[in-house]
């Protein structure tokens, strides 16, 4: 499709967009009395209007039923998490028994490492990507340290080649083969938080298994953003947060995937009463008997007030389906790329989009290296109602989230960007 950098063309794309009505289901902050162009749904998604009703329901049940709400609320609290299994499993390509919701992301990755990182004297290395999200780096360091290994021996990073912004698949596979018999675990961000690069999880998982390692994925930037087939890809485990593309609110609960093949495997785990046999949970028995499936990794009773917004979001995603979302995502991301290139030509600047240009290696994010521009451009955008984020040295990350961003937003952004540069 040939795009045009005009308001009329952008509006025409909006009129053809099947998801366009979902935009009015979200609450946009305002700057200068106008709704913002929101590019940071990869950091904190906007609030859906329907979310409040889900939270109010829990508040009302608590007011009216108090402790009885555990069993007699319309959505009883004691098994509230089970309402996620069907819709969430579709979003991440899993069986319902393979997903659950609990805790927060880094906490869950730690808990999953208890089960899936069991180093031995000869097989103790972890492969991750260079410059992984800091929380993941701290997690790896503290985990290997806990097991008595030195991070510099046990953590192997896959590097970018000199002068390149993204990691090559062939380099990931070569590193896995090189570490070989010493490799205990591969754990990478499925979508890189900085560049937006999407990894070929299917191939990497298969090659990791061939080397005899477990393979897990941090899906913080992937859940609700890309098509996942965790079960079919034979992924051992994964976890994601819900407040980025999944719009569940600040710091909210995390989702977890544990492949069916591990459900009976008697893996080590840190247990708690919410992972204990469902029928006998309240018999207060002394010996732990894990629930079959990912729910067996539950520990504490549920933060129902947090899960309510997440459930609102999961219900919305289930209604739409990932395929429709991805179709719009590809189009709006390409349109944003086109707008950036057009503005770049008009102002003779030198942006460099460091996100892969191949649509199969990217999703909802374009990271732009602003060679000639500084922090003042970022400030100008923010003051003029374009919410982007800034990462050192001078990269702005733009996520044209398909659920609530419009093509007209992309056009408007281009105009504000141009004014900001020419100013
Ligand atoms: C956002 C993000 C996190 C955040 O972890 P929390 O435990 O939810 O604070 C972790 N890893 C990656 C890759 C992220 O992008």
XYZ file of C-alpha atoms and ligand atoms in Angstrom:
438
model
C 0.000 0.000 0.000
C 1.270 3.475 -0.795
C 0.815 5.874 2.059
C 0.355 9.636 2.027
C 1.411 12.100 4.658
C -1.887 13.993 4.775
C -4.625 14.320 7.347
C -7.265 13.199 4.842
C -5.360 10.010 4.058
C -4.868 9.223 7.749
C -8.564 9.763 8.388
C -9.402 7.466 5.528
C -7.257 4.715 7.087
C -9.094 5.277 10.373
C -12.454 4.927 8.670
C -11.370 1.522 7.291
C -9.968 0.366 10.637
C -12.096 -2.356 12.244
C -10.644 -1.614 15.686
C -11.189 2.116 15.502
C -14.158 2.021 17.895
C -12.011 0.578 20.664
C -10.248 3.916 20.908
C -13.300 5.375 22.643
C -13.074 2.595 25.244
C -9.908 4.154 26.663
C -9.241 7.211 28.794
C -6.642 9.547 27.300
C -4.803 12.091 29.439
C -5.002 15.659 28.151
C -2.289 18.220 27.496
C -3.345 21.778 26.614
C -6.913 20.518 26.856
C -6.404 18.040 24.013
C -6.165 14.279 24.160
C -2.546 13.246 23.857
C -0.920 11.132 21.181
C 0.051 8.213 23.384
C 3.162 6.285 22.381
C 4.042 4.724 25.737
C 1.611 1.837 25.867
C 4.744 -0.347 25.878
C 5.497 1.093 29.307
C 2.061 1.661 30.842
C -1.065 1.002 28.804
C -4.016 3.410 28.991
C -6.932 2.745 31.296
C -9.929 1.063 29.648
C -13.224 2.623 30.717
C -14.689 -0.789 31.530
C -11.995 -1.461 34.137
C -13.632 0.609 36.851
C -16.717 -1.619 36.869
C -14.553 -4.703 37.474
C -12.833 -3.027 40.416
C -16.104 -1.632 41.789
C -17.583 -5.100 41.699
C -14.869 -6.358 44.046
C -15.207 -3.297 46.283
C -18.982 -3.817 46.478
C -18.629 -7.527 47.185
C -16.171 -6.726 49.928
C -18.580 -4.132 51.382
C -21.646 -6.359 51.155
C -20.241 -9.803 51.779
C -16.954 -9.248 53.608
C -15.305 -12.608 54.220
C -18.138 -14.437 52.506
C -16.978 -12.885 49.238
C -14.353 -15.614 49.022
C -17.091 -18.090 48.150
C -20.289 -16.170 47.520
C -19.287 -13.201 45.379
C -20.554 -13.494 41.834
C -16.929 -13.917 40.862
C -15.730 -15.714 44.008
C -12.322 -14.597 45.164
C -10.905 -17.967 46.125
C -10.601 -19.102 42.509
C -10.717 -15.694 40.801
C -7.516 -16.497 38.878
C -9.184 -19.403 37.130
C -11.265 -16.922 35.114
C -8.071 -16.001 33.277
C -7.227 -19.480 32.042
C -9.446 -19.576 28.955
C -8.953 -16.040 27.580
C -5.310 -15.674 28.578
C -4.318 -19.041 27.140
C -5.609 -17.862 23.741
C -3.589 -14.646 23.953
C -0.312 -16.488 24.550
C -0.991 -19.675 22.590
C -1.222 -22.099 25.486
C -3.521 -24.714 26.974
C -5.729 -23.283 29.737
C -3.915 -25.421 32.312
C -0.559 -23.926 31.260
C -1.268 -20.326 32.359
C -1.918 -18.600 35.623
C -1.705 -15.099 37.106
C 0.096 -14.157 40.299
C 2.708 -11.870 41.861
C 4.699 -9.570 39.586
C 7.032 -10.264 36.700
C 10.526 -10.365 38.195
C 9.207 -12.250 41.214
C 7.680 -14.862 38.929
C 10.824 -15.223 36.842
C 12.752 -15.854 40.060
C 10.206 -18.471 41.114
C 10.352 -20.123 37.704
C 14.135 -20.179 37.865
C 13.794 -22.128 41.102
C 12.111 -24.803 39.023
C 13.980 -24.476 35.748
C 17.499 -23.419 36.663
C 19.100 -26.282 38.490
C 22.787 -25.914 37.779
C 25.260 -28.748 38.188
C 29.051 -28.609 38.334
C 29.226 -29.103 34.577
C 25.986 -27.601 33.318
C 25.446 -24.222 34.957
C 25.489 -21.504 32.308
C 22.686 -19.128 31.388
C 22.422 -17.507 27.972
C 20.709 -14.123 27.786
C 20.845 -11.121 25.485
C 23.386 -8.348 25.875
C 21.900 -5.346 27.708
C 18.899 -7.307 28.904
C 16.340 -5.329 30.889
C 18.134 -4.387 34.130
C 15.760 -6.324 36.370
C 16.600 -9.473 34.418
C 20.316 -8.802 34.731
C 20.031 -8.411 38.503
C 17.962 -11.561 38.615
C 20.567 -13.595 36.711
C 23.398 -12.267 38.868
C 21.618 -12.999 42.118
C 20.432 -16.436 40.992
C 23.851 -17.699 39.914
C 25.358 -16.166 43.031
C 22.756 -17.948 45.159
C 23.791 -21.255 43.586
C 27.465 -20.528 44.260
C 28.670 -19.614 40.767
C 30.426 -16.470 39.641
C 28.284 -14.314 37.323
C 31.232 -13.806 34.957
C 31.506 -17.588 34.486
C 27.848 -18.483 34.495
C 26.164 -15.677 32.529
C 26.808 -15.652 28.785
C 25.498 -12.670 26.832
C 24.755 -12.718 23.134
C 26.348 -9.617 21.667
C 25.358 -7.361 18.842
C 27.899 -7.162 16.047
C 30.001 -4.036 15.792
C 27.916 -1.207 14.317
C 24.639 -3.169 14.437
C 21.623 -2.407 16.606
C 20.011 -5.811 16.673
C 21.075 -9.300 17.563
C 21.304 -11.775 14.712
C 19.448 -15.055 15.027
C 22.460 -16.926 13.665
C 24.562 -15.471 16.505
C 22.047 -16.643 19.102
C 22.057 -20.148 17.677
C 25.852 -20.235 17.363
C 26.242 -19.162 20.992
C 23.857 -21.880 22.177
C 25.819 -24.479 20.262
C 29.129 -23.114 21.518
C 28.100 -23.250 25.191
C 26.559 -26.670 24.484
C 26.972 -29.131 27.362
C 27.551 -26.333 29.858
C 24.242 -24.663 29.060
C 21.553 -24.967 31.743
C 19.137 -22.244 30.673
C 18.321 -19.853 27.841
C 16.239 -16.903 29.071
C 15.766 -13.936 26.744
C 13.263 -11.107 26.337
C 10.984 -12.261 23.507
C 10.691 -8.666 22.313
C 13.639 -6.458 23.207
C 12.493 -3.566 25.358
C 14.980 -1.085 23.878
C 14.937 -1.808 20.155
C 11.616 -3.597 19.779
C 13.336 -6.529 18.051
C 11.224 -9.703 18.046
C 13.190 -12.925 18.480
C 12.427 -16.150 16.658
C 11.304 -17.954 19.781
C 10.366 -21.152 18.029
C 13.797 -21.709 16.508
C 15.752 -20.571 19.564
C 13.674 -22.816 21.830
C 14.287 -25.827 19.603
C 18.034 -25.225 19.398
C 18.240 -24.623 23.162
C 16.550 -27.954 23.784
C 18.906 -29.676 21.373
C 21.787 -28.452 23.521
C 20.080 -30.023 26.538
C 19.013 -26.735 28.166
C 15.715 -25.399 29.422
C 14.332 -22.420 27.522
C 12.206 -19.668 29.047
C 11.073 -16.237 27.846
C 10.506 -12.874 29.481
C 7.441 -11.703 27.575
C 7.057 -8.234 29.141
C 6.992 -6.602 25.702
C 5.433 -9.537 23.898
C 2.191 -10.375 25.722
C -0.703 -8.639 23.998
C 1.663 -7.414 21.302
C 2.728 -10.382 19.194
C 1.370 -13.750 18.206
C 2.646 -16.309 20.673
C 2.413 -20.091 20.358
C 4.071 -21.029 23.616
C 2.679 -24.548 23.757
C 3.470 -25.459 20.168
C 6.908 -23.875 20.345
C 7.574 -26.211 23.259
C 8.682 -23.344 25.512
C 9.421 -24.594 29.033
C 8.221 -21.521 30.888
C 7.494 -17.822 30.431
C 6.218 -14.834 32.368
C 4.994 -11.356 31.464
C 3.699 -8.243 33.148
C 0.201 -6.991 32.467
C 0.620 -3.238 32.684
C 2.372 -2.667 29.340
C 0.438 -3.797 26.276
C -2.190 -5.437 28.466
C -3.465 -2.241 30.098
C -4.045 -3.573 33.604
C -2.663 -0.607 35.562
C 0.613 0.356 37.240
C 2.736 -2.435 38.670
C 0.005 -4.973 38.206
C 0.038 -8.756 38.350
C 2.038 -10.994 36.094
C 1.053 -13.921 33.911
C 2.913 -17.210 33.956
C 3.209 -20.096 31.514
C 4.475 -23.556 32.434
C 4.422 -26.150 29.661
C 2.141 -29.127 30.160
C 5.067 -31.549 29.947
C 6.326 -30.210 33.293
C 3.048 -30.454 35.169
C 3.778 -33.945 36.488
C 7.532 -33.606 36.597
C 7.952 -33.030 40.312
C 10.177 -30.017 39.787
C 11.508 -28.144 42.796
C 9.379 -25.138 43.586
C 8.722 -22.656 46.346
C 5.266 -23.579 47.521
C 2.382 -21.909 49.311
C -1.194 -22.782 50.191
C -2.724 -21.387 46.988
C -0.801 -23.953 44.971
C -2.140 -26.779 47.146
C -4.776 -29.266 46.017
C -7.886 -27.240 45.309
C -10.441 -29.530 46.924
C -8.450 -29.840 50.111
C -6.914 -26.370 50.365
C -8.957 -25.357 53.378
C -8.432 -28.586 55.256
C -5.161 -27.026 56.379
C -3.182 -30.215 55.769
C 0.508 -30.338 56.668
C 1.869 -31.810 53.401
C 1.961 -29.899 50.127
C 0.188 -31.491 47.177
C 0.516 -29.290 44.083
C -2.472 -28.358 41.944
C -2.024 -29.858 38.514
C -0.880 -27.241 35.997
C 0.503 -23.723 36.206
C -1.826 -22.993 39.141
C 0.392 -25.308 41.174
C 3.001 -22.517 41.182
C 0.613 -20.184 43.043
C 1.807 -19.264 46.512
C -0.374 -16.721 48.282
C -4.074 -16.040 48.203
C -4.969 -13.727 45.377
C -4.700 -9.923 45.163
C -8.244 -9.770 43.814
C -8.365 -5.970 43.614
C -5.359 -6.066 41.274
C -6.615 -8.973 39.271
C -9.891 -7.179 38.523
C -8.358 -4.651 36.062
C -6.306 -7.431 34.503
C -9.453 -9.476 33.971
C -11.150 -6.484 32.328
C -8.245 -6.278 29.922
C -8.041 -9.986 29.205
C -11.764 -10.009 28.425
C -11.229 -7.173 25.951
C -8.339 -8.955 24.236
C -10.371 -12.155 24.023
C -13.205 -10.246 22.382
C -10.874 -8.824 19.712
C -8.444 -11.692 19.161
C -4.740 -11.339 18.490
C -5.109 -11.715 14.719
C -7.199 -8.554 14.300
C -4.891 -6.700 16.613
C -1.805 -7.780 14.698
C -3.302 -6.846 11.350
C -3.821 -3.267 12.522
C -0.511 -3.243 14.369
C 1.416 -3.990 11.186
C -0.392 -1.304 9.255
C -0.127 1.463 11.831
C 3.523 0.674 12.556
C 4.310 0.853 8.847
C 2.402 4.118 8.612
C 4.395 5.570 11.500
C 7.613 4.422 9.825
C 6.499 6.162 6.626
C 5.645 9.383 8.514
C 9.079 9.370 10.174
C 10.792 8.920 6.816
C 8.736 11.708 5.244
C 9.465 14.170 8.028
C 13.111 13.181 7.952
C 13.230 14.150 4.266
C 11.316 17.404 4.784
C 13.530 18.701 7.561
C 16.743 17.104 6.345
C 17.378 15.620 9.762
C 18.932 12.241 10.356
C 16.739 9.897 12.261
C 17.707 6.299 12.326
C 15.059 3.724 13.101
C 17.005 1.068 14.994
C 14.094 -1.368 15.149
C 14.344 -4.041 12.435
C 12.615 -2.950 9.230
C 11.500 -6.516 8.505
C 7.879 -6.738 9.776
C 8.428 -10.275 11.050
C 11.165 -9.029 13.388
C 9.267 -6.168 14.931
C 5.875 -5.490 16.479
C 4.320 -2.376 18.010
C 7.435 -0.363 18.656
C 9.794 1.807 16.648
C 12.895 3.021 18.437
C 14.369 6.082 16.804
C 17.917 7.259 17.243
C 17.799 11.051 16.906
C 21.322 11.658 15.699
C 21.209 15.414 15.381
C 18.586 16.132 18.016
C 18.806 16.315 21.743
C 16.691 16.159 24.790
C 15.020 19.481 23.885
C 13.114 17.745 21.085
C 11.792 15.222 23.575
C 10.688 18.072 25.848
C 8.993 19.812 22.918
C 7.048 16.656 22.049
C 5.904 16.174 25.639
C 4.846 19.829 25.993
C 2.827 19.498 22.818
C 0.913 16.425 23.839
C 3.005 13.649 22.312
C 3.824 11.171 25.071
C 6.999 9.274 24.150
C 9.805 7.920 26.212
C 13.414 8.775 26.162
C 16.297 6.381 26.624
C 19.925 7.393 26.836
C 21.879 8.397 24.781
C 19.139 9.795 22.515
C 16.610 7.228 21.543
C 12.884 7.794 21.621
C 10.654 4.759 21.744
C 7.307 5.002 19.966
C 4.626 2.370 20.400
C 1.601 3.020 18.168
C -0.542 0.580 20.151
C -3.229 -0.749 17.783
C -5.976 -0.914 20.393
C -6.215 2.818 20.918
C -3.874 4.746 18.612
C -5.279 6.158 15.384
C -3.697 6.773 12.012
C -4.570 10.432 12.470
C -2.444 10.373 15.636
C 0.500 9.333 13.459
C -0.099 12.210 11.079
C -0.467 14.712 13.940
C 2.695 13.392 15.543
C 4.603 13.974 12.299
C 3.506 17.608 12.181
C 4.470 18.257 15.812
C 7.790 16.492 15.292
C 8.530 18.699 12.297
C 7.713 21.878 14.212
C 9.895 20.687 17.080
C 12.881 20.213 14.784
C 12.457 23.421 12.791
C 11.893 25.518 15.900
C 9.054 -4.017 32.054
C 9.965 -5.171 32.158
C 10.182 -5.804 33.387
C 9.536 -5.258 34.627
O 9.575 -6.133 35.693
P 8.651 -5.934 36.985
O 9.044 -7.048 37.834
O 7.215 -5.970 36.507
O 8.950 -4.588 37.565
C 11.004 -6.931 33.400
N 11.604 -7.381 32.277
C 11.426 -6.761 31.080
C 12.079 -7.309 29.852
C 10.627 -5.638 30.996
O 10.470 -5.006 29.831
